mmCIF file of C-alpha atoms in Angstrom:
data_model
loop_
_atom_site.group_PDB
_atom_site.id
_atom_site.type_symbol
_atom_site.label_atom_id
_atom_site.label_comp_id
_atom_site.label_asym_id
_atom_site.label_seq_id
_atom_site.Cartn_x
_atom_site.Cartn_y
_atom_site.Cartn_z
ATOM 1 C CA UNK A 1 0.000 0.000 0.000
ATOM 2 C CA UNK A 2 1.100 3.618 0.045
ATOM 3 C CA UNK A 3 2.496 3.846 -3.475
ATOM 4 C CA UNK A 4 2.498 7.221 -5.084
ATOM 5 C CA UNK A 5 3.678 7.719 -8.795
ATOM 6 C CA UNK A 6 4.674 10.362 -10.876
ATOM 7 C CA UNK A 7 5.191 10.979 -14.374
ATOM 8 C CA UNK A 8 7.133 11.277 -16.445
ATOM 9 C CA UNK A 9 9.824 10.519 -14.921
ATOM 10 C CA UNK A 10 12.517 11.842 -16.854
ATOM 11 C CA UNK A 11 11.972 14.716 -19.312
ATOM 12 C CA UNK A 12 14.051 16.895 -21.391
ATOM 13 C CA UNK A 13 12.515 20.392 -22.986
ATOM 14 C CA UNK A 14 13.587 23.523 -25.040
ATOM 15 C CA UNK A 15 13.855 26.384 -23.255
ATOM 16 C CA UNK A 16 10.915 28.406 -22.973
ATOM 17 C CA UNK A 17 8.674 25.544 -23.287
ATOM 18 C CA UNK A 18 6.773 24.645 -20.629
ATOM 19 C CA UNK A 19 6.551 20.929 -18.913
ATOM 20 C CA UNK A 20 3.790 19.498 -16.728
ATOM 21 C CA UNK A 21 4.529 16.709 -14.303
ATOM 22 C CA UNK A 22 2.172 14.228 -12.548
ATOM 23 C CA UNK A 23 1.468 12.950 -8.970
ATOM 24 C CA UNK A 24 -0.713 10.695 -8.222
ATOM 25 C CA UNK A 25 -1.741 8.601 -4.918
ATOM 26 C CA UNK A 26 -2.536 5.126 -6.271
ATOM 27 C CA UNK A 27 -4.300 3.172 -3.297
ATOM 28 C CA UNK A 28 -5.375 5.781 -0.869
ATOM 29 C CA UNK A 29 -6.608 9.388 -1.049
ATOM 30 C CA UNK A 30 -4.198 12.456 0.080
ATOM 31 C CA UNK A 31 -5.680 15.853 0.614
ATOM 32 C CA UNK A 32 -2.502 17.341 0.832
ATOM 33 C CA UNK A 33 0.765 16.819 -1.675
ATOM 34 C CA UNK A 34 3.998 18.382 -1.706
ATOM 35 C CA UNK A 35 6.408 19.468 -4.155
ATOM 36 C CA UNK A 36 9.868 19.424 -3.794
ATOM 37 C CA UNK A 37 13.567 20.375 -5.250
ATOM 38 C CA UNK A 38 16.235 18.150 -5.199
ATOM 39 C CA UNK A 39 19.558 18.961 -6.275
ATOM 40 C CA UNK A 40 22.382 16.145 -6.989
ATOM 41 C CA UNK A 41 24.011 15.749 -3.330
ATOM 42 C CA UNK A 42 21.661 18.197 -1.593
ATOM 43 C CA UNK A 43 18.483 17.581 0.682
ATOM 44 C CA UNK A 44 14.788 17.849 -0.267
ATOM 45 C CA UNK A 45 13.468 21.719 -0.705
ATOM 46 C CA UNK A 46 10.215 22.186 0.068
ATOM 47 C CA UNK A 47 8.494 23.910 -3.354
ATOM 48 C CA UNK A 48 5.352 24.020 -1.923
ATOM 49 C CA UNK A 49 1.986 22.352 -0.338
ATOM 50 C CA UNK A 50 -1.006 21.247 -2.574
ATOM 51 C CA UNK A 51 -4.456 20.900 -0.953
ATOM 52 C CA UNK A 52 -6.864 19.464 -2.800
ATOM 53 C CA UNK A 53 -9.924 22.204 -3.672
ATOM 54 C CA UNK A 54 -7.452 24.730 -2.567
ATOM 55 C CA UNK A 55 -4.077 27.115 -3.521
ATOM 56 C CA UNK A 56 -1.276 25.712 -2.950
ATOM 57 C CA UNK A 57 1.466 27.632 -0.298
ATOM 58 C CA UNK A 58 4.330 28.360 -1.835
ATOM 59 C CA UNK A 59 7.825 28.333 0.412
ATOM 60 C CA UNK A 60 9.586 31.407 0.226
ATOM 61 C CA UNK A 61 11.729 32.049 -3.102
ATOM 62 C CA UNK A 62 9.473 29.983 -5.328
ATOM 63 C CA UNK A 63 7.637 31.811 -7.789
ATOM 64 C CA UNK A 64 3.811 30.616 -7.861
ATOM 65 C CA UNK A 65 3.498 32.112 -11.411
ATOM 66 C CA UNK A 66 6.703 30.141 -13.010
ATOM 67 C CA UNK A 67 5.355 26.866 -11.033
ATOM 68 C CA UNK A 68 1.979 26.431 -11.229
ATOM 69 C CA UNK A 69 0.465 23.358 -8.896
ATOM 70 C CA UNK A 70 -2.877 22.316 -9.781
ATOM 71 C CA UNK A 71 -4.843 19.864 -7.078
ATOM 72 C CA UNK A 72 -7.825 19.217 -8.644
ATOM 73 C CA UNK A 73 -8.794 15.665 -7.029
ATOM 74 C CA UNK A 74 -7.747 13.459 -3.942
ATOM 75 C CA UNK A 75 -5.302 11.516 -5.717
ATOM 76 C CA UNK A 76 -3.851 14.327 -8.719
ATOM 77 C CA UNK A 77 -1.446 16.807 -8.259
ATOM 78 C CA UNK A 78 0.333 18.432 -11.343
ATOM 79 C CA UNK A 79 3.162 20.636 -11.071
ATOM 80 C CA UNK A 80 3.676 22.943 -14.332
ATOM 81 C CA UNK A 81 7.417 24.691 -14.971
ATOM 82 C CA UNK A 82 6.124 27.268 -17.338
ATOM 83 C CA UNK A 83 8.524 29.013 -19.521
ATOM 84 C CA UNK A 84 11.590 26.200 -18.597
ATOM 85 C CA UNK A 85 15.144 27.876 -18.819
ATOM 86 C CA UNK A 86 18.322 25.735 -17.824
ATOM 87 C CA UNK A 87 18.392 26.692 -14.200
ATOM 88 C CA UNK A 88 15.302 24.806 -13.684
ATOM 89 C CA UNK A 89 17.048 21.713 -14.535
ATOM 90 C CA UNK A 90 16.340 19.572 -11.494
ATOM 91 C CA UNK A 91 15.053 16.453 -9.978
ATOM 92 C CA UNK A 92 11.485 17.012 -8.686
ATOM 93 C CA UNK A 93 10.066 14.731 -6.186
ATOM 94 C CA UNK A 94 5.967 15.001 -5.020
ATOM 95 C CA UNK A 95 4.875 13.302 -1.778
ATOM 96 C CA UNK A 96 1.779 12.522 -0.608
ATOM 97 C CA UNK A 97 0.412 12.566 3.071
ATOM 98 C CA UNK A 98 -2.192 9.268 3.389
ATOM 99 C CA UNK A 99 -5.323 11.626 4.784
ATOM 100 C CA UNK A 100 -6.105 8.121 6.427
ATOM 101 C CA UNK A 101 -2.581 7.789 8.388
ATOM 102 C CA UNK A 102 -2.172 11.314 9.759
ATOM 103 C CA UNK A 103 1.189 12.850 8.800
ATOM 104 C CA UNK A 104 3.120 9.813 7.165
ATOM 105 C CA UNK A 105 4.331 11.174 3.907
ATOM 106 C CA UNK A 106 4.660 8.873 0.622
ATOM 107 C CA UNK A 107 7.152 9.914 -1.662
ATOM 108 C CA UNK A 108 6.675 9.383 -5.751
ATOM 109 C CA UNK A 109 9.646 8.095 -8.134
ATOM 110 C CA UNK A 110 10.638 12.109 -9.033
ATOM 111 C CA UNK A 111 10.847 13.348 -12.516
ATOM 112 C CA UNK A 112 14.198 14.436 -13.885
ATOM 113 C CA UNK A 113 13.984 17.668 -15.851
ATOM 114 C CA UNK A 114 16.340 18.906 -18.433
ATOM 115 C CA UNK A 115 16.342 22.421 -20.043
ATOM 116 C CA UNK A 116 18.049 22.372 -23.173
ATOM 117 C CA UNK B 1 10.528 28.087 11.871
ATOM 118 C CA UNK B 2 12.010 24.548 12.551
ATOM 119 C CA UNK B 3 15.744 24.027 11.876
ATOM 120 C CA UNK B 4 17.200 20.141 11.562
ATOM 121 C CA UNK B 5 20.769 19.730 11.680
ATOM 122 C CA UNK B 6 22.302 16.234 10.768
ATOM 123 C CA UNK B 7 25.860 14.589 11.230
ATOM 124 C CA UNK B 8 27.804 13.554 10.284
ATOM 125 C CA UNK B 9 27.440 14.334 6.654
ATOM 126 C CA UNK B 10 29.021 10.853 5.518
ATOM 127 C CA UNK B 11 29.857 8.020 7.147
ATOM 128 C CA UNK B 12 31.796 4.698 6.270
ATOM 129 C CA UNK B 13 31.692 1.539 8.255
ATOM 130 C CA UNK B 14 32.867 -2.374 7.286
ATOM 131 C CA UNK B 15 30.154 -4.362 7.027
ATOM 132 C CA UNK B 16 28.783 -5.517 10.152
ATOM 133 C CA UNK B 17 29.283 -2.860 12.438
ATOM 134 C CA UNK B 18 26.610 -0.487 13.284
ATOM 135 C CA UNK B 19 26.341 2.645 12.269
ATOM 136 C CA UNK B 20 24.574 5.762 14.338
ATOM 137 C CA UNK B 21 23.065 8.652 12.295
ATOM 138 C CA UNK B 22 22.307 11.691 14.834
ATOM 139 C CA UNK B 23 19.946 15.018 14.289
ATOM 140 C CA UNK B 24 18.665 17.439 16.728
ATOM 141 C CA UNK B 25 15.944 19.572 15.877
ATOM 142 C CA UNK B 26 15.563 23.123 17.130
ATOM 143 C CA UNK B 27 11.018 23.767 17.677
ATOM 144 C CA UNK B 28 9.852 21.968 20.938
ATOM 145 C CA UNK B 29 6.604 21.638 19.035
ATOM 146 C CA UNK B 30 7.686 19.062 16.774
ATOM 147 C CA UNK B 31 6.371 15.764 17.198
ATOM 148 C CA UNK B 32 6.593 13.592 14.474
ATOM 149 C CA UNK B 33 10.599 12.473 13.485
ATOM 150 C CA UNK B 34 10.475 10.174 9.831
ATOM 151 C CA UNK B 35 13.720 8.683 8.590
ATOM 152 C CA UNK B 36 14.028 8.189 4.715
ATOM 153 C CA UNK B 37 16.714 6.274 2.661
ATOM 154 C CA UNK B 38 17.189 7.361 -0.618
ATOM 155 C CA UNK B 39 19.621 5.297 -3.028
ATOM 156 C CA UNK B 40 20.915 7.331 -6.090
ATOM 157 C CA UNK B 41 18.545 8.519 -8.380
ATOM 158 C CA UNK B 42 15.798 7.379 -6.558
ATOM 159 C CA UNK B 43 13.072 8.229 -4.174
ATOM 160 C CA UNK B 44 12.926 8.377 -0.613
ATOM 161 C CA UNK B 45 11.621 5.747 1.121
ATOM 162 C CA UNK B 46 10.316 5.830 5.004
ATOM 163 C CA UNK B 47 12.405 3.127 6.983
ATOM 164 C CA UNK B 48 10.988 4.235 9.957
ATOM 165 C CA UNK B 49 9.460 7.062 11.893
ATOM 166 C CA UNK B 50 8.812 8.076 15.673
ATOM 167 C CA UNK B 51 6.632 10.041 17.467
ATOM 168 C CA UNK B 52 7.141 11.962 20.458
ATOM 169 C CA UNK B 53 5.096 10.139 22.422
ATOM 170 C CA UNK B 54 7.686 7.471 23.245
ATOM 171 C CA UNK B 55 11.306 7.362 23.381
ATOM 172 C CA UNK B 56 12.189 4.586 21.104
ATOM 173 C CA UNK B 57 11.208 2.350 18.639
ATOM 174 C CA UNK B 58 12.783 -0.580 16.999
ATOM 175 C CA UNK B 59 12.423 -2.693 13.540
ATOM 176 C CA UNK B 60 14.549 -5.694 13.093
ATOM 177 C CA UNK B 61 18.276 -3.869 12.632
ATOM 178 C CA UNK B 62 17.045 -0.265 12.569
ATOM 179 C CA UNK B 63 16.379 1.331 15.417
ATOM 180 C CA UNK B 64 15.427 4.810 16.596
ATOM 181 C CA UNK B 65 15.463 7.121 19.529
ATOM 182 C CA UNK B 66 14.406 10.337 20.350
ATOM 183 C CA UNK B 67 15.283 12.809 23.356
ATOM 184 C CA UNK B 68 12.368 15.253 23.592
ATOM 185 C CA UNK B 69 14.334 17.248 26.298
ATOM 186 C CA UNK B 70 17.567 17.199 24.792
ATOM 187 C CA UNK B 71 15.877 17.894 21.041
ATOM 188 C CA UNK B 72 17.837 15.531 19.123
ATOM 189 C CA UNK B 73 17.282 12.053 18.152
ATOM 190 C CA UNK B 74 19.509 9.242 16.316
ATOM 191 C CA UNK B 75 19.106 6.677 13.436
ATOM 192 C CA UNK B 76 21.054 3.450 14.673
ATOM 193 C CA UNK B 77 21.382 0.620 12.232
ATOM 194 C CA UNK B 78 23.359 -2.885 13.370
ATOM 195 C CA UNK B 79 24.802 -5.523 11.654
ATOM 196 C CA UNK B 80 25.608 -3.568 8.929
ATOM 197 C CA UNK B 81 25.426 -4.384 4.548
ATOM 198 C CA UNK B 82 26.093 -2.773 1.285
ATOM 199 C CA UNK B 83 22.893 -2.993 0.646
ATOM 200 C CA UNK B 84 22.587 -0.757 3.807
ATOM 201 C CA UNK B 85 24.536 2.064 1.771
ATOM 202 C CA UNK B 86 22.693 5.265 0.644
ATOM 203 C CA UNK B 87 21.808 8.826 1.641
ATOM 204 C CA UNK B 88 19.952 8.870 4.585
ATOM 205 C CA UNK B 89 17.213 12.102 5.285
ATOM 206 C CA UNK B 90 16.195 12.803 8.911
ATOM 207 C CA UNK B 91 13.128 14.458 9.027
ATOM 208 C CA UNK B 92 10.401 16.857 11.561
ATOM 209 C CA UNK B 93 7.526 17.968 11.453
ATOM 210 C CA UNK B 94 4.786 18.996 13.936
ATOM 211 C CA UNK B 95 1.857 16.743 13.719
ATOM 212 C CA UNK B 96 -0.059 17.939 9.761
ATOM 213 C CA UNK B 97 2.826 20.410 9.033
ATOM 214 C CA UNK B 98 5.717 19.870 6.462
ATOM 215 C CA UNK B 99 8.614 18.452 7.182
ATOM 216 C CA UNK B 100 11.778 20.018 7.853
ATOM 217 C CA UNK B 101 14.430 18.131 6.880
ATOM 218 C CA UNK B 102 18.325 17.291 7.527
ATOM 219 C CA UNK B 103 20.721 17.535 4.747
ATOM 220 C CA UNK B 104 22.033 13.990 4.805
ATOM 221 C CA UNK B 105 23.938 11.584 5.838
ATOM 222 C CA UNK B 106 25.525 9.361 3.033
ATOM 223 C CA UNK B 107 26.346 5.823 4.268
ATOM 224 C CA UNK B 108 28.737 3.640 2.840
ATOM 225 C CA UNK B 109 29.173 -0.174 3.780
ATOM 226 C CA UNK B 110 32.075 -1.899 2.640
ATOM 227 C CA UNK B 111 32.257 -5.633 2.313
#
């Protein structure tokens, strides 16, 4: 149980284009995802929290308009880099909190991104 | 806001010895403390997780405990493999909130 995917999971893009990346809670609902950074040898960053029915918070730093979050049922998030340039070249991870589990948080398969 | 600090920041062992992970954690408020192993290029996964409402919990050779007054707790894994060997994340949150979490500890296990 507990499995959360994400697609795709490994994407590269022109710059200026814009790239939309999946989350999805497979066996159990989650009212709230998260979005995070990762760069290579460096710890999670926090992007921001999606609530289902709701805005997301953004962290401090991250632009809401460049990465738009969409959480439009209890098992879909989407994450959308709009307008890609090179230094958004990362590995993004989503994670899921189980709504039925309290605050255990799931983590998907991350989606490597590559602006050409 | 809550601040996690992790050491050490790698850590090499033979195989079979244990190895001890330690983070303390700076808001009193915090109550929930998740450990994830991530192996390159992969995701995290939860190994195992404590809450504040005991001081230690145990799963086969992984082991945690946690120090409420002191703020800190510690990752301790025994017997040792290379299969063992990754980056591990300590995490901590207070009950619904994000997580905060360490930067990392990367373990290596040689045979």
């Amino acid at each position: 149980g507990a499995v959360v995917s994400q697609h795709p999971s490994w994407v590269i893009c022109k710059s200026g284009t814009s790239v939309k990346i999946e989350c999805r809670s497979l066996d159990f609902q989650a009212t709230t995802m998260f979005w995070y950074r990762q760069f290579p040898k460096q710890s999670l960053m926090l992007m921001a929290t999606s609530n289902e029915g709701s805005k997301a918070t953004y962290e401090q730093g991250v632009e809401k308009d460049k990465f738009l979050i969409n959480h439009a049922s209890l098992t879909l998030s989407t994450l959308t880099v709009t307008s890609a340039h090179p230094e958004d070249s990362s590995f993004y991870i989503c994670s899921a909190r189980d709504t039925g589990s309290s605050d255990t948080q799931y983590f998907g398969p991350g989606t490597r991104l590559t602006v050409l | 806001g809550e601040n996690v600090e992790q050491h050490p920041s790698t850590l090499s062992v033979q195989e079979g010895d244990s190895a001890v992970i330690k983070c303390t954690y700076s808001d009193s408020a915090s109550n929930y403390f998740p450990w994830y192993k991530q192996e390159l290029g992969k995701r995290p996964q939860l190994i195992i997780d404590i809450r504040s409402n005991v001081g230690e919990k145990k799963d086969q050779r992984i082991a945690v405990t946690l120090n409420k007054t002191a703020k800190h707790f510690s990752l301790h894994i025994t017997e040792t493999q290379p299969e063992d060997s990754a980056v591990y994340f300590c995490a901590a949150s207070q009950g619904y909130s994000t997580l905060t979490f360490g930067k990392g500890t990367m373990l290596l296990v040689s045979p």
